[in-house]
Amino acid sequence: LCNLLEPGEVVLVAINGIWGERFSDMASRYGALSKQLRAPAGDNFTLAEIEEGLAKYKPTLLFVVQGESSTGCYQPIEGIGDLCRR
């Protein structure tokens, strides 16, 4: 993480369990501006929700947990890379 972000850069964190929470905290400690998409624990994010967050915050980095072990949630990641390249 310390090699990916500079202080003041925006990171968008999709939070639907403890690992997203932890990443957001770590990013803030490194000086990044942590913006958050939130879903109830165990729920997935839709591509539309992620696209909206990317458009709103224009982050340097998007963090999504594919296998959120704290809730047993599997987040499909197909299509997220295309959204990030827009």
mmCIF file of C-alpha atoms in Angstrom:
data_model
loop_
_atom_site.group_PDB
_atom_site.id
_atom_site.type_symbol
_atom_site.label_atom_id
_atom_site.label_comp_id
_atom_site.label_asym_id
_atom_site.label_seq_id
_atom_site.Cartn_x
_atom_site.Cartn_y
_atom_site.Cartn_z
ATOM 1 C CA LEU A 1 0.000 0.000 0.000
ATOM 2 C CA CYS A 2 2.774 2.441 0.851
ATOM 3 C CA ASN A 3 4.168 1.894 -2.667
ATOM 4 C CA LEU A 4 0.832 2.576 -4.364
ATOM 5 C CA LEU A 5 -0.325 5.844 -2.805
ATOM 6 C CA GLU A 6 1.115 9.260 -2.076
ATOM 7 C CA PRO A 7 -0.199 11.465 0.723
ATOM 8 C CA GLY A 8 -3.247 13.387 -0.489
ATOM 9 C CA GLU A 9 -4.199 10.952 -3.238
ATOM 10 C CA VAL A 10 -7.743 9.624 -3.282
ATOM 11 C CA VAL A 11 -8.455 5.931 -2.741
ATOM 12 C CA LEU A 12 -11.953 4.506 -3.162
ATOM 13 C CA VAL A 13 -12.641 1.567 -0.848
ATOM 14 C CA ALA A 14 -15.624 -0.741 -1.301
ATOM 15 C CA ILE A 15 -16.549 -1.763 2.254
ATOM 16 C CA ASN A 16 -18.822 -4.717 2.936
ATOM 17 C CA GLY A 17 -16.850 -6.330 5.757
ATOM 18 C CA ILE A 18 -13.799 -6.003 7.979
ATOM 19 C CA TRP A 19 -11.120 -6.165 5.247
ATOM 20 C CA GLY A 20 -12.440 -3.082 3.477
ATOM 21 C CA GLU A 21 -12.581 -1.290 6.838
ATOM 22 C CA ARG A 22 -8.986 -2.232 7.564
ATOM 23 C CA PHE A 23 -7.753 -1.144 4.150
ATOM 24 C CA SER A 24 -9.507 2.210 4.495
ATOM 25 C CA ASP A 25 -7.846 2.738 7.872
ATOM 26 C CA MET A 26 -4.417 1.807 6.498
ATOM 27 C CA ALA A 27 -4.799 4.138 3.514
ATOM 28 C CA SER A 28 -5.688 7.007 5.845
ATOM 29 C CA ARG A 29 -2.638 6.295 7.990
ATOM 30 C CA TYR A 30 -0.471 6.637 4.886
ATOM 31 C CA GLY A 31 -2.003 10.052 4.233
ATOM 32 C CA ALA A 32 -4.408 9.087 1.454
ATOM 33 C CA LEU A 33 -7.917 10.508 1.308
ATOM 34 C CA SER A 34 -10.057 7.433 1.839
ATOM 35 C CA LYS A 35 -13.486 7.641 0.220
ATOM 36 C CA GLN A 36 -15.857 4.793 0.887
ATOM 37 C CA LEU A 37 -18.591 2.879 -0.859
ATOM 38 C CA ARG A 38 -20.586 0.994 1.737
ATOM 39 C CA ALA A 39 -22.824 -2.032 1.532
ATOM 40 C CA PRO A 40 -24.285 -4.044 4.389
ATOM 41 C CA ALA A 41 -21.927 -6.767 5.589
ATOM 42 C CA GLY A 42 -22.195 -9.694 3.206
ATOM 43 C CA ASP A 43 -23.796 -7.779 0.325
ATOM 44 C CA ASN A 44 -22.153 -7.267 -3.066
ATOM 45 C CA PHE A 45 -21.570 -4.053 -4.947
ATOM 46 C CA THR A 46 -23.119 -3.656 -8.366
ATOM 47 C CA LEU A 47 -21.078 -2.391 -11.290
ATOM 48 C CA ALA A 48 -23.359 0.666 -11.326
ATOM 49 C CA GLU A 49 -22.490 1.471 -7.693
ATOM 50 C CA ILE A 50 -18.788 1.134 -8.392
ATOM 51 C CA GLU A 51 -19.068 3.198 -11.567
ATOM 52 C CA GLU A 52 -20.875 5.944 -9.640
ATOM 53 C CA GLY A 53 -18.151 6.005 -6.976
ATOM 54 C CA LEU A 54 -15.394 6.158 -9.586
ATOM 55 C CA ALA A 55 -17.115 9.070 -11.343
ATOM 56 C CA LYS A 56 -17.765 10.926 -8.090
ATOM 57 C CA TYR A 57 -14.344 10.574 -6.432
ATOM 58 C CA LYS A 58 -11.968 9.988 -9.393
ATOM 59 C CA PRO A 59 -9.616 7.896 -7.242
ATOM 60 C CA THR A 60 -6.005 7.003 -7.887
ATOM 61 C CA LEU A 61 -6.768 3.523 -6.556
ATOM 62 C CA LEU A 62 -9.894 1.383 -6.183
ATOM 63 C CA PHE A 63 -9.873 -1.330 -3.508
ATOM 64 C CA VAL A 64 -12.409 -4.157 -3.665
ATOM 65 C CA VAL A 65 -12.253 -7.382 -1.659
ATOM 66 C CA GLN A 66 -13.161 -10.317 -3.884
ATOM 67 C CA GLY A 67 -13.476 -12.855 -1.073
ATOM 68 C CA GLU A 68 -14.589 -11.064 2.109
ATOM 69 C CA SER A 69 -13.835 -13.816 4.602
ATOM 70 C CA SER A 70 -15.288 -11.901 7.545
ATOM 71 C CA THR A 71 -18.777 -12.246 6.024
ATOM 72 C CA GLY A 72 -18.382 -15.074 3.515
ATOM 73 C CA CYS A 73 -19.222 -12.704 0.669
ATOM 74 C CA TYR A 74 -17.871 -13.283 -2.837
ATOM 75 C CA GLN A 75 -17.667 -10.087 -4.893
ATOM 76 C CA PRO A 76 -17.710 -10.646 -8.653
ATOM 77 C CA ILE A 77 -14.959 -8.541 -10.189
ATOM 78 C CA GLU A 78 -15.730 -9.070 -13.857
ATOM 79 C CA GLY A 79 -16.175 -5.658 -15.485
ATOM 80 C CA ILE A 80 -14.508 -3.602 -12.743
ATOM 81 C CA GLY A 81 -11.251 -3.288 -14.678
ATOM 82 C CA ASP A 82 -13.136 -1.860 -17.652
ATOM 83 C CA LEU A 83 -14.728 0.753 -15.389
ATOM 84 C CA CYS A 84 -11.332 1.755 -14.001
ATOM 85 C CA ARG A 85 -9.874 2.259 -17.469
ATOM 86 C CA ARG A 86 -12.558 4.730 -18.514
#
